[in-house]
Amino acid sequence: MRGLTTFLRRPQLRGQEVPELRGFGWARARLGRSGQPLGDRICDRSMSTDEQASLAAFLAAHPQVDRVEAFVFDVAGAVKGKWLARDKAGSVDAKGLPIPLSVFAQDVWGCDVAEAGLAFGTGDPDGVGFPVAGRFALVPWLGDKVAQAFLSLRDGDGAPAVADPRGALETIVGRYAARGLTPVVAVELEFYLYRLDNGVPVPPSGGGAASWRRNDTLSTSALADHQALIDAILAAAHGIGIPADGVISEAGPGQFELNILHRADALAVADDAMLLRRIVRGLAAQHGLGATFMAKPYGEASGSGMHIHASVNDASGANVLADAETGAPAPALFHAVAGLVAAMPETMLAFAPNANSFRRFRPDAHAPVSAGWGHDDRSAAIRVIDGAKVGGGAKATRIEHRISGADVNAYLALGAMLGAMLQGIEAGQMPPPPQDPLNPGAGAPLPVEWGAAIERFAGSALAADIFGERLRDIVVACKRQDRAAFLSHIDRFEYETYLPLL
């Protein structure tokens, strides 16, 4: 704790300014009377505070709704839940909704995972899901008669369900709160739009040679081509309280990035990311397209990542990762970086959970293959951003975590990142020297093969400290079953390669 207490004794920063992530940098926004950033409230312009107070209030404000889709996100990030008739949904606020805990012990195809120990030999017990306030909305791709209620799963004592990744992140954020600290987090989320051609995804413009050759980074014409869909996505996001801001065209054909503005509420940011993926996929289908957050949908095109920006505030609102006077990185930032670098090889599965995830990790690509860090170095796994140099002052000093694919479970990814940062801060760890941008792969190698990442996570006491041993083991069991199924599948390319030769 020696490193932590030093930062908590610094003089408070003056004023009421807070950072927001807008596109590529931090901007400033004034706090409203509620203490929340005005920018977030502006993004919530289509929401009524009264109707968001409870599911019953939302239904009263929307008399046309005849059913409610109540759901959680499982370990793979898939939506699992129930459709409730309107007259049955009103009791969910007070009583909750029973959801089998075994939904968190299923593989990516929805099959039970016996090794997880939740479905078999236990009686398959329920947890109780309670609606998360502020997240009620109509489901635009299902019409105006369907509403959604996003649930937080609790155990019999009202604590977060031990098998629920969202509950694990809630617990990790609570550790910060117990120390008078608050993580401030924002994410950048990439995805592809596509059409299907004989069951194979191709860019919306078609699969011609020009589509694959063109680099559409920051292309405004690519945005204009999909203006109606982008407008619908942003409207739906704002309507459910997601402070989605900048949209840019990325390098791949049909690839885009959405920015979610910072919040001093890491759990809400993870909710934002998971709900935004659901919105994008649902609305893309309504517009005649597919949308995918696969980490690498095309072998030769850019992968899709989820970059996470984080700083840490003390009780006064001062950023403990920055020097209060100069805005430059403080010792606490380097302690946090050290925690991240040390934990990275063991927690890789949280950032790359699927078979496809590991196709992103190649030498000389934008996805890092070693546990390194650097000053404003986008080739590094951990990028340190100095607020004094980017013009934002102490509030803009932060860490950017650049490993995660867009396919992650955001609760596990943010949990692994924030848990490792706190471990580094509390232990006063110091990182290795920053990497050389001309030799970015020189750091400790990451397990960039799925099986290795699974087994590193399985044997990790550090992962158990962050997530709890029970959730760690559930995640491992699910991913082992996923991998076993992939290993039993022989694809066409393998036959075409080996049948003529062997």
XYZ file of C-alpha atoms in Angstrom:
502
model
C 0.000 0.000 0.000
C 2.976 2.377 0.218
C 2.492 3.514 -3.378
C -1.251 4.007 -2.931
C -1.192 6.129 0.199
C 1.220 8.601 -1.360
C -1.285 9.470 -4.063
C -4.234 9.742 -1.726
C -2.429 12.526 0.185
C -1.986 14.823 -2.786
C -3.766 18.225 -2.770
C -7.165 18.114 -4.392
C -7.589 19.371 -7.915
C -9.644 22.544 -8.229
C -12.757 22.863 -10.331
C -15.372 20.491 -11.575
C -13.996 19.304 -14.880
C -14.063 15.666 -15.914
C -12.612 13.879 -18.939
C -14.584 12.329 -21.739
C -13.195 10.206 -24.503
C -14.136 11.735 -27.849
C -12.644 10.012 -30.855
C -8.878 9.977 -30.397
C -8.447 12.251 -27.345
C -9.851 13.457 -24.062
C -12.163 16.461 -24.090
C -13.615 18.259 -21.078
C -17.184 18.523 -19.933
C -18.735 20.367 -17.025
C -20.523 18.496 -14.278
C -24.242 19.054 -13.977
C -26.084 19.530 -10.707
C -26.498 15.797 -10.384
C -22.735 15.340 -10.328
C -22.830 13.474 -13.636
C -21.068 14.721 -16.763
C -23.359 16.829 -18.889
C -22.111 14.946 -21.938
C -23.560 11.713 -20.589
C -26.882 13.420 -19.891
C -26.968 14.843 -23.392
C -26.459 11.338 -24.780
C -29.442 10.189 -22.693
C -31.668 12.766 -24.384
C -34.321 10.244 -25.411
C -34.667 8.823 -21.912
C -37.092 9.934 -19.205
C -35.753 9.597 -15.667
C -39.198 8.723 -14.332
C -39.862 5.922 -16.804
C -36.386 4.474 -16.248
C -36.861 4.121 -12.487
C -38.421 0.661 -12.746
C -39.760 -1.804 -15.259
C -43.287 -1.074 -14.050
C -42.779 2.644 -14.698
C -41.414 1.954 -18.174
C -44.390 -0.242 -19.028
C -46.791 2.415 -17.755
C -45.147 4.927 -20.103
C -45.416 2.502 -23.032
C -48.918 1.005 -22.983
C -48.468 -0.589 -26.420
C -45.850 -3.040 -25.106
C -47.236 -6.565 -24.829
C -44.085 -8.482 -23.909
C -40.724 -7.981 -22.230
C -37.466 -9.638 -23.212
C -35.596 -10.133 -19.922
C -32.013 -11.326 -20.271
C -28.461 -11.713 -19.031
C -25.189 -12.220 -20.896
C -23.489 -15.606 -20.493
C -19.748 -16.343 -20.362
C -19.484 -16.235 -24.158
C -21.389 -12.942 -24.253
C -24.534 -14.497 -25.723
C -27.964 -13.222 -24.681
C -29.878 -15.681 -22.473
C -33.303 -14.944 -21.057
C -37.067 -15.150 -21.370
C -39.976 -13.403 -23.048
C -42.534 -12.334 -20.459
C -46.135 -11.350 -21.077
C -46.807 -7.775 -20.007
C -49.085 -8.768 -17.124
C -46.373 -11.063 -15.731
C -43.495 -8.610 -16.095
C -44.653 -6.067 -13.535
C -43.617 -8.246 -10.595
C -39.996 -8.572 -11.755
C -38.961 -5.298 -10.079
C -39.713 -6.623 -6.604
C -39.474 -10.387 -6.941
C -36.895 -10.761 -9.670
C -36.907 -13.407 -12.367
C -35.553 -16.937 -11.778
C -32.731 -17.751 -14.201
C -30.850 -21.082 -14.016
C -27.256 -20.526 -12.936
C -26.306 -23.137 -15.514
C -26.682 -20.510 -18.276
C -23.179 -19.491 -17.174
C -21.934 -23.044 -17.676
C -22.617 -23.484 -21.373
C -20.282 -23.597 -24.317
C -20.528 -21.202 -27.241
C -23.208 -23.423 -28.857
C -25.371 -23.365 -25.718
C -24.570 -26.930 -24.642
C -24.174 -27.662 -20.929
C -20.604 -27.972 -19.656
C -20.508 -30.806 -17.140
C -17.010 -29.887 -15.919
C -18.338 -26.533 -14.668
C -20.428 -28.270 -12.014
C -23.529 -26.097 -12.308
C -26.000 -28.151 -14.343
C -25.296 -31.763 -13.354
C -25.254 -33.168 -9.842
C -26.462 -29.901 -8.325
C -30.177 -29.875 -9.099
C -29.587 -27.049 -11.599
C -30.512 -24.252 -9.147
C -31.739 -20.792 -10.062
C -30.309 -17.392 -9.401
C -32.610 -14.383 -9.341
C -32.339 -11.669 -11.973
C -33.314 -8.104 -11.077
C -33.659 -5.352 -13.689
C -30.818 -2.854 -13.990
C -32.416 0.585 -13.684
C -31.915 2.958 -16.594
C -31.609 0.172 -19.170
C -35.248 -0.290 -20.148
C -35.984 0.288 -23.818
C -38.092 -0.733 -26.745
C -36.375 -3.258 -28.999
C -36.459 -1.465 -32.363
C -35.680 -4.499 -34.517
C -38.627 -6.365 -32.949
C -41.173 -3.545 -33.268
C -42.706 -1.199 -30.718
C -44.528 -3.908 -28.764
C -41.397 -5.514 -27.306
C -39.435 -3.975 -24.436
C -36.213 -5.171 -22.875
C -35.147 -5.580 -19.268
C -31.452 -6.220 -18.717
C -30.917 -8.248 -15.549
C -28.299 -8.478 -12.821
C -28.200 -11.993 -11.404
C -28.052 -12.373 -7.611
C -27.782 -15.306 -5.249
C -30.128 -16.062 -2.355
C -28.481 -13.457 -0.121
C -28.718 -10.688 -2.699
C -24.999 -10.776 -3.488
C -23.770 -11.003 -7.099
C -24.094 -14.565 -8.361
C -20.657 -16.166 -8.212
C -20.995 -17.651 -11.700
C -21.954 -14.343 -13.364
C -19.049 -12.418 -14.949
C -20.978 -9.176 -14.385
C -21.079 -9.925 -10.681
C -17.322 -10.482 -10.666
C -16.706 -7.040 -12.170
C -19.101 -5.537 -9.628
C -17.001 -7.106 -6.867
C -13.740 -5.804 -8.371
C -15.132 -2.269 -8.590
C -16.163 -2.666 -4.955
C -12.538 -3.318 -4.006
C -11.616 0.044 -5.477
C -14.483 1.711 -3.610
C -13.326 0.184 -0.322
C -10.020 2.010 -0.840
C -11.649 5.317 -1.734
C -10.920 4.851 -5.442
C -13.055 4.846 -8.582
C -11.962 3.545 -11.998
C -12.835 5.845 -14.894
C -13.222 3.815 -18.070
C -14.028 4.244 -21.772
C -13.923 1.797 -24.665
C -13.478 1.801 -28.429
C -15.331 -1.071 -30.073
C -14.740 -2.274 -33.645
C -17.026 -4.399 -35.810
C -17.715 -5.424 -39.400
C -20.840 -5.121 -41.500
C -21.233 -7.871 -44.089
C -23.510 -9.670 -46.520
C -23.638 -13.434 -46.969
C -22.584 -14.957 -50.285
C -23.273 -18.715 -50.280
C -22.958 -18.704 -46.503
C -19.643 -16.807 -46.501
C -19.393 -13.186 -45.285
C -18.340 -10.570 -47.843
C -18.164 -6.772 -47.555
C -21.450 -4.891 -48.011
C -20.126 -3.530 -51.311
C -19.403 -7.076 -52.541
C -16.342 -9.300 -52.570
C -14.542 -7.834 -55.564
C -10.794 -7.262 -55.617
C -11.180 -3.514 -55.057
C -13.067 -4.090 -51.796
C -10.201 -6.100 -50.344
C -7.472 -3.782 -51.566
C -9.018 -0.524 -50.352
C -8.110 0.848 -46.904
C -11.162 2.701 -45.598
C -9.589 4.217 -42.470
C -11.410 7.495 -41.703
C -13.367 7.264 -44.954
C -16.357 9.597 -44.738
C -17.913 8.029 -47.829
C -18.024 4.666 -46.030
C -19.942 6.358 -43.214
C -22.313 8.000 -45.681
C -23.005 4.648 -47.345
C -24.460 3.405 -44.051
C -25.830 6.643 -42.627
C -29.320 5.298 -41.945
C -27.979 2.313 -40.006
C -25.442 4.391 -38.066
C -28.119 6.928 -37.135
C -30.381 4.120 -35.930
C -27.570 2.579 -33.856
C -26.734 5.878 -32.157
C -30.395 6.656 -31.468
C -30.956 3.232 -29.910
C -27.747 3.518 -27.883
C -28.657 6.938 -26.516
C -32.152 5.695 -25.745
C -30.782 3.072 -23.391
C -28.251 5.343 -21.727
C -25.150 4.361 -23.692
C -22.978 7.475 -24.201
C -21.888 6.468 -27.694
C -20.080 9.296 -29.424
C -17.683 9.134 -32.340
C -18.135 6.724 -35.237
C -15.297 6.179 -37.676
C -14.645 3.953 -40.654
C -11.789 1.543 -40.011
C -9.249 -0.130 -42.290
C -11.141 -3.282 -43.212
C -13.907 -3.416 -45.841
C -17.126 -2.665 -43.989
C -15.299 -2.157 -40.677
C -16.308 0.579 -38.225
C -15.473 1.751 -34.725
C -17.854 3.107 -32.094
C -16.563 5.082 -29.123
C -18.254 4.850 -25.736
C -17.521 7.948 -23.651
C -15.849 7.649 -20.288
C -17.791 6.887 -17.129
C -16.670 6.863 -13.528
C -18.586 3.581 -13.393
C -16.735 0.625 -14.887
C -19.707 -1.702 -14.476
C -21.883 0.658 -16.527
C -19.200 0.838 -19.240
C -19.102 -2.951 -19.489
C -22.898 -2.945 -19.703
C -22.615 -0.299 -22.437
C -20.267 -2.470 -24.490
C -22.371 -5.614 -24.199
C -25.647 -3.825 -24.916
C -24.142 -1.912 -27.829
C -23.101 -5.157 -29.511
C -26.679 -6.392 -29.202
C -28.001 -3.140 -30.700
C -25.575 -3.185 -33.638
C -26.366 -6.784 -34.560
C -30.116 -6.350 -34.202
C -30.332 -3.148 -36.231
C -27.932 -4.367 -38.918
C -30.237 -7.328 -39.526
C -33.185 -4.953 -39.773
C -31.263 -3.058 -42.477
C -30.530 -6.216 -44.456
C -26.933 -6.675 -43.268
C -25.014 -8.820 -40.855
C -22.806 -7.344 -38.143
C -20.046 -9.260 -36.415
C -17.724 -8.584 -33.514
C -15.558 -11.581 -34.385
C -11.941 -10.701 -33.707
C -10.822 -11.694 -37.216
C -13.681 -12.373 -39.642
C -11.408 -12.134 -42.704
C -7.965 -13.713 -42.765
C -6.209 -10.927 -44.668
C -8.137 -7.896 -43.382
C -7.737 -5.993 -40.123
C -9.007 -7.602 -36.957
C -11.536 -6.004 -34.624
C -10.495 -4.993 -31.138
C -11.930 -3.442 -28.006
C -9.448 -0.911 -26.674
C -9.997 0.083 -23.051
C -8.939 3.457 -21.602
C -8.695 3.728 -17.817
C -7.676 6.154 -15.116
C -8.408 6.031 -11.380
C -9.926 8.817 -9.283
C -9.609 9.299 -5.539
C -12.474 10.455 -3.319
C -11.899 14.086 -4.304
C -12.126 13.306 -8.012
C -8.393 13.681 -8.595
C -6.709 11.231 -10.962
C -4.254 9.225 -8.860
C -2.408 8.126 -12.002
C -1.291 11.720 -12.689
C 0.742 14.370 -10.935
C -1.772 16.974 -9.769
C 0.435 19.908 -10.754
C 1.978 18.861 -14.067
C -0.481 16.232 -15.293
C 2.415 13.875 -16.065
C 2.184 10.191 -15.090
C 2.534 9.637 -11.347
C 4.176 6.614 -9.681
C 0.734 5.004 -9.276
C 0.385 4.793 -13.052
C 3.595 2.808 -13.358
C 2.528 0.547 -10.486
C -0.717 -0.107 -12.397
C 1.220 -0.790 -15.600
C 3.443 -3.229 -13.710
C 0.381 -5.086 -12.456
C -0.978 -5.308 -15.991
C 2.277 -6.519 -17.512
C 2.710 -9.155 -14.800
C -0.855 -10.449 -15.117
C -1.158 -10.347 -18.894
C 0.153 -13.834 -19.781
C -2.012 -15.487 -17.115
C -5.190 -13.554 -17.934
C -4.909 -13.650 -21.734
C -8.062 -15.778 -21.944
C -10.132 -12.837 -20.687
C -8.907 -10.760 -23.651
C -8.908 -13.526 -26.284
C -11.602 -16.061 -25.334
C -12.390 -17.791 -28.631
C -10.754 -19.830 -31.375
C -11.049 -16.910 -33.781
C -9.585 -14.471 -31.222
C -6.056 -15.689 -31.814
C -6.077 -14.956 -35.531
C -5.527 -11.280 -34.604
C -2.158 -11.914 -33.018
C 0.494 -11.789 -35.692
C 3.933 -10.178 -35.784
C 3.975 -6.713 -37.363
C 0.232 -6.277 -36.871
C -1.674 -3.882 -34.620
C -2.534 -6.597 -32.089
C 0.360 -7.014 -29.611
C 2.038 -10.386 -29.138
C 4.123 -9.542 -26.068
C 3.477 -8.123 -22.611
C 5.054 -4.733 -23.157
C 4.183 -1.109 -22.579
C 5.229 2.187 -24.089
C 4.742 5.941 -24.005
C 2.075 6.837 -26.599
C 3.034 3.642 -28.455
C 0.153 1.977 -30.285
C 2.266 -1.091 -31.034
C 2.432 -1.875 -27.304
C -0.059 -3.932 -25.334
C -0.229 -1.104 -22.798
C -0.090 2.473 -24.071
C 0.623 5.202 -21.524
C -0.973 8.537 -22.425
C 0.559 11.615 -20.781
C -2.042 14.314 -20.210
C 0.654 16.953 -19.990
C 1.690 16.159 -23.568
C -1.740 15.768 -25.157
C -3.021 19.003 -23.664
C -5.599 17.577 -21.287
C -3.714 17.902 -18.010
C -3.982 15.457 -15.130
C -7.479 14.285 -16.055
C -6.263 13.118 -19.470
C -3.426 10.934 -18.164
C -4.474 7.337 -18.530
C -3.686 3.793 -19.622
C -4.912 2.309 -22.889
C -5.183 -1.482 -22.896
C -4.891 -2.710 -26.501
C -5.081 -6.515 -26.305
C -8.796 -7.330 -26.244
C -10.633 -8.466 -29.318
C -14.123 -7.133 -29.976
C -15.414 -10.640 -29.195
C -14.640 -10.517 -25.476
C -17.028 -10.748 -22.587
C -16.588 -7.123 -21.477
C -17.080 -8.006 -17.797
C -14.177 -10.442 -17.886
C -11.951 -8.132 -19.935
C -12.511 -5.071 -17.735
C -12.321 -7.226 -14.630
C -8.949 -8.675 -15.616
C -7.593 -5.229 -16.468
C -8.867 -3.395 -13.381
C -8.028 -6.271 -11.055
C -4.429 -6.368 -12.278
C -4.093 -2.575 -12.054
C -5.220 -2.591 -8.426
C -2.840 -5.412 -7.565
C 0.049 -3.447 -9.040
C -0.907 -0.239 -7.229
C -1.300 -1.914 -3.859
C 1.966 -3.838 -4.147
C 3.910 -0.818 -5.428
C 5.184 -2.920 -8.335
C 7.461 -1.372 -10.941
C 7.270 -2.332 -14.624
C 10.133 -3.363 -16.894
C 11.541 -0.654 -19.178
C 9.215 0.536 -21.951
C 9.470 -1.370 -25.203
C 11.383 -0.092 -28.192
C 8.821 0.896 -30.872
C 11.231 -0.499 -33.463
C 11.237 -3.877 -31.699
C 7.712 -4.218 -30.271
C 7.768 -7.991 -29.779
C 10.752 -8.035 -27.437
C 8.742 -8.235 -24.189
C 7.571 -11.352 -22.397
C 5.634 -13.411 -24.975
C 1.894 -13.731 -24.598
C 0.216 -17.140 -24.998
C -1.121 -16.478 -28.485
C -2.459 -20.016 -28.938
C -5.897 -20.810 -27.536
C -4.993 -23.971 -25.632
C -2.003 -22.317 -23.981
C -4.119 -19.338 -22.910
C -6.776 -21.622 -21.427
C -4.259 -23.603 -19.389
C -2.372 -20.500 -18.200
C -5.680 -19.125 -16.924
C -6.622 -22.485 -15.389
C -3.463 -22.645 -13.314
C -3.395 -18.983 -12.351
C -3.642 -18.037 -8.689
C -3.663 -14.443 -9.887
C -6.799 -15.052 -11.988
C -8.414 -16.697 -8.960
C -7.550 -13.646 -6.845
C -9.182 -11.343 -9.386
C -12.287 -13.350 -10.302
C -12.611 -15.891 -7.534
C -11.590 -19.504 -7.964
C -15.116 -20.659 -8.791
C -15.655 -18.302 -11.723
C -12.135 -18.924 -13.006
C -12.848 -22.650 -13.117
C -16.231 -22.157 -14.815
C -14.668 -20.042 -17.565
C -11.931 -22.626 -18.067
C -14.436 -25.488 -18.278
C -16.511 -23.648 -20.876
C -13.500 -22.798 -23.011
C -12.031 -26.295 -22.803
C -15.307 -27.676 -24.153
C -15.336 -25.054 -26.929
C -11.799 -25.963 -27.921
C -12.456 -29.710 -27.874
C -15.304 -29.213 -30.336
C -13.128 -27.151 -32.676
C -10.368 -29.765 -32.572
C -12.856 -32.434 -33.679
C -13.896 -30.408 -36.741
C -11.912 -30.741 -39.970
C -12.476 -27.852 -42.377
C -12.396 -27.807 -46.175
C -9.013 -26.090 -46.400
C -7.408 -28.867 -44.366
C -8.823 -31.541 -46.670
C -7.775 -29.625 -49.790
C -4.253 -29.320 -48.414
C -3.578 -32.810 -47.114
C -5.744 -35.271 -49.068
C -3.676 -34.930 -52.274
C -0.401 -35.256 -50.371
C -0.766 -37.658 -47.476
